[in-house]
Amino acid sequence: MKHFIHLKDIPSRDLRKILLDAKRRKNSRKKLNTLDIDKDKPLRGKFLIQMFEKSSLRTRLSFNLAIKQLGGGTITLRSNELHLGQGGESLEDTAKILSTYGDGFMLRTDDDKKIDNFANYSNIPVINGLSPSSHPTQILSDVFTVEELTKKNISSLNICWIGDSNNVLNSLIAASVKFNFKLNIGCPKNYTPNKNIFNWAKKMNKDLKIYHDPKIAIQNADVIFSDKVISLNDKVDKKKKLEAFKKFKITSSLLKKAKKNYIFLHCLPRGSEVEDKVFQSKNSQVWLQALNRVHVQKSILLYCFGKLR
Ligand code: CP
Ligand code: NVA
């Protein structure tokens, strides 16, 4: 049984296999409708339980479509509707019950330990649909989008992140090791990446760099990633944090330093970290990026269910 919790714990070979399968499947359903099932119906009869402790638009919808296109079904729970969320049942018992009814469990949570505990007590695969320390399904899908658009292996590209040192960046850092790409991070001095993940990655990726000047970080970039300065349930002095990031706003003027045909990506939802003009420009590929989550998550589900071709 394979969980999908943090990219850093998944072998590169497996991640590459997931992307290959996603490419094949995406190509093979060009003429199908949204809810048509892939011809081989690989997850027919399988049931994915999803639980959200935090808001979600994309992850929720894309996992719904993903499991349905594979022939399976799903339910979405809010944790406060469960005894667990009310303090009336233990996580262990909840995990055992989920494993009795379901074949897979996707969890978005504010607590990394909770995902680990679910994985320990479950007899079914657990997928991390965003936690404080990572957002692995998002970033694996973003690698897919970059390669689809550029038709190049991501290892030959200059990738840049301008913004907060958050869960999405942690997964991007892990991906830079797994897929071997150059990654420049542009962030303010007091908002540098998580030391554990950065130090782990730095040992394997010499081309992982942090700059406190966005103009240097973005130099020659093929792809620029960003995310909200204030994440879901971020317990910070918001005014102070937004002020610290003022210089790091993605503007057309800053983007002059990137490569001419740069790609702009943003996992969404967005805040004030990117100029509207940039977000709406032809270089911005955020809608395709959101759509591709369906395709990549299908192959993640197949990986977890032991059905990857
Ligand atoms: N990008 C992303 O995970 O979006 P949601 O929070 O809407 O799921
Ligand atoms: N960093 C953001 C990502 C949202 C998809 C958050 O955790 O809220």
GROMACS .gro file of C-alpha atoms in nm, residues 107-222:
model
  116
  107LEU     CA    1  -0.711   1.464   0.388
  108ARG     CA    2  -0.660   1.841   0.399
  109THR     CA    3  -0.555   1.936   0.747
  110ASP     CA    4  -0.396   2.199   0.966
  111ASP     CA    5  -0.190   1.939   1.147
  112ASP     CA    6   0.085   1.730   0.986
  113LYS     CA    7   0.078   1.483   1.275
  114LYS     CA    8  -0.282   1.403   1.192
  115ILE     CA    9  -0.188   1.283   0.843
  116ASP     CA   10   0.089   1.065   0.987
  117ASN     CA   11  -0.149   0.923   1.247
  118PHE     CA   12  -0.413   0.846   0.985
  119ALA     CA   13  -0.147   0.673   0.776
  120ASN     CA   14  -0.040   0.469   1.082
  121TYR     CA   15  -0.387   0.354   1.173
  122SER     CA   16  -0.538   0.312   0.825
  123ASN     CA   17  -0.541   0.003   0.611
  124ILE     CA   18  -0.602   0.217   0.305
  125PRO     CA   19  -0.376   0.469   0.126
  126VAL     CA   20  -0.369   0.823   0.264
  127ILE     CA   21  -0.320   1.124   0.036
  128ASN     CA   22  -0.213   1.465   0.161
  129GLY     CA   23  -0.446   1.723   0.006
  130LEU     CA   24  -0.251   2.008   0.174
  131SER     CA   25  -0.099   2.031   0.519
  132PRO     CA   26   0.101   2.303   0.695
  133SER     CA   27   0.423   2.152   0.564
  134SER     CA   28   0.337   2.049   0.209
  135HIS     CA   29   0.104   2.044  -0.088
  136PRO     CA   30   0.240   1.750  -0.288
  137THR     CA   31  -0.049   1.689  -0.531
  138GLN     CA   32  -0.033   2.054  -0.638
  139ILE     CA   33   0.337   2.057  -0.711
  140LEU     CA   34   0.351   1.723  -0.888
  141SER     CA   35   0.073   1.849  -1.112
  142ASP     CA   36   0.264   2.176  -1.167
  143VAL     CA   37   0.569   1.983  -1.286
  144PHE     CA   38   0.336   1.815  -1.535
  145THR     CA   39   0.204   2.154  -1.653
  146VAL     CA   40   0.554   2.295  -1.697
  147GLU     CA   41   0.664   1.997  -1.907
  148GLU     CA   42   0.342   1.996  -2.108
  149LEU     CA   43   0.379   2.364  -2.196
  150THR     CA   44   0.752   2.372  -2.264
  151LYS     CA   45   0.778   2.019  -2.409
  152LYS     CA   46   1.104   1.998  -2.215
  153ASN     CA   47   1.218   1.797  -1.919
  154ILE     CA   48   1.193   2.029  -1.618
  155SER     CA   49   1.558   1.953  -1.533
  156SER     CA   50   1.664   2.176  -1.824
  157LEU     CA   51   1.467   2.479  -1.699
  158ASN     CA   52   1.529   2.763  -1.456
  159ILE     CA   53   1.250   2.760  -1.203
  160CYS     CA   54   1.185   3.053  -0.973
  161TRP     CA   55   0.963   3.101  -0.673
  162ILE     CA   56   0.885   3.455  -0.558
  163GLY     CA   57   0.682   3.470  -0.242
  164ASP     CA   58   0.612   3.323   0.097
  165SER     CA   59   0.805   3.026   0.235
  166ASN     CA   60   0.502   2.805   0.278
  167ASN     CA   61   0.372   2.451   0.222
  168VAL     CA   62   0.363   2.489  -0.158
  169LEU     CA   63   0.725   2.607  -0.164
  170ASN     CA   64   0.830   2.313   0.056
  171SER     CA   65   0.687   2.075  -0.202
  172LEU     CA   66   0.853   2.269  -0.484
  173ILE     CA   67   1.187   2.239  -0.302
  174ALA     CA   68   1.134   1.863  -0.267
  175ALA     CA   69   1.043   1.844  -0.636
  176SER     CA   70   1.367   2.026  -0.727
  177VAL     CA   71   1.553   1.730  -0.577
  178LYS     CA   72   1.327   1.460  -0.720
  179PHE     CA   73   1.329   1.609  -1.072
  180ASN     CA   74   1.668   1.771  -1.052
  181PHE     CA   75   1.592   2.129  -1.153
  182LYS     CA   76   1.742   2.469  -1.074
  183LEU     CA   77   1.535   2.658  -0.822
  184ASN     CA   78   1.581   3.021  -0.721
  185ILE     CA   79   1.375   3.136  -0.427
  186GLY     CA   80   1.304   3.506  -0.380
  187CYS     CA   81   1.175   3.593  -0.033
  188PRO     CA   82   1.230   3.851   0.244
  189LYS     CA   83   1.503   3.784   0.503
  190ASN     CA   84   1.260   3.704   0.783
  191TYR     CA   85   1.054   3.464   0.573
  192THR     CA   86   1.305   3.205   0.456
  193PRO     CA   87   1.212   2.838   0.384
  194ASN     CA   88   1.174   2.572   0.649
  195LYS     CA   89   1.528   2.479   0.756
  196ASN     CA   90   1.472   2.102   0.766
  197ILE     CA   91   1.343   2.073   0.414
  198PHE     CA   92   1.588   2.329   0.276
  199ASN     CA   93   1.894   2.168   0.436
  200TRP     CA   94   1.779   1.821   0.324
  201ALA     CA   95   1.736   1.946  -0.032
  202LYS     CA   96   2.051   2.155  -0.044
  203LYS     CA   97   2.263   1.844   0.015
  204MET     CA   98   2.130   1.696  -0.309
  205ASN     CA   99   2.062   2.003  -0.519
  206LYS     CA  100   2.349   2.247  -0.552
  207ASP     CA  101   2.129   2.464  -0.775
  208LEU     CA  102   1.888   2.553  -0.498
  209LYS     CA  103   1.936   2.918  -0.400
  210ILE     CA  104   1.770   3.183  -0.184
  211TYR     CA  105   1.783   3.554  -0.274
  212HIS     CA  106   1.640   3.845  -0.085
  213ASP     CA  107   1.625   4.058  -0.397
  214PRO     CA  108   1.346   3.944  -0.632
  215LYS     CA  109   1.525   4.098  -0.932
  216ILE     CA  110   1.818   3.862  -0.882
  217ALA     CA  111   1.603   3.559  -0.805
  218ILE     CA  112   1.399   3.600  -1.123
  219GLN     CA  113   1.696   3.655  -1.357
  220ASN     CA  114   1.667   3.428  -1.661
  221ALA     CA  115   1.376   3.231  -1.520
  222ASP     CA  116   1.173   3.007  -1.752
   0.00000   0.00000   0.00000
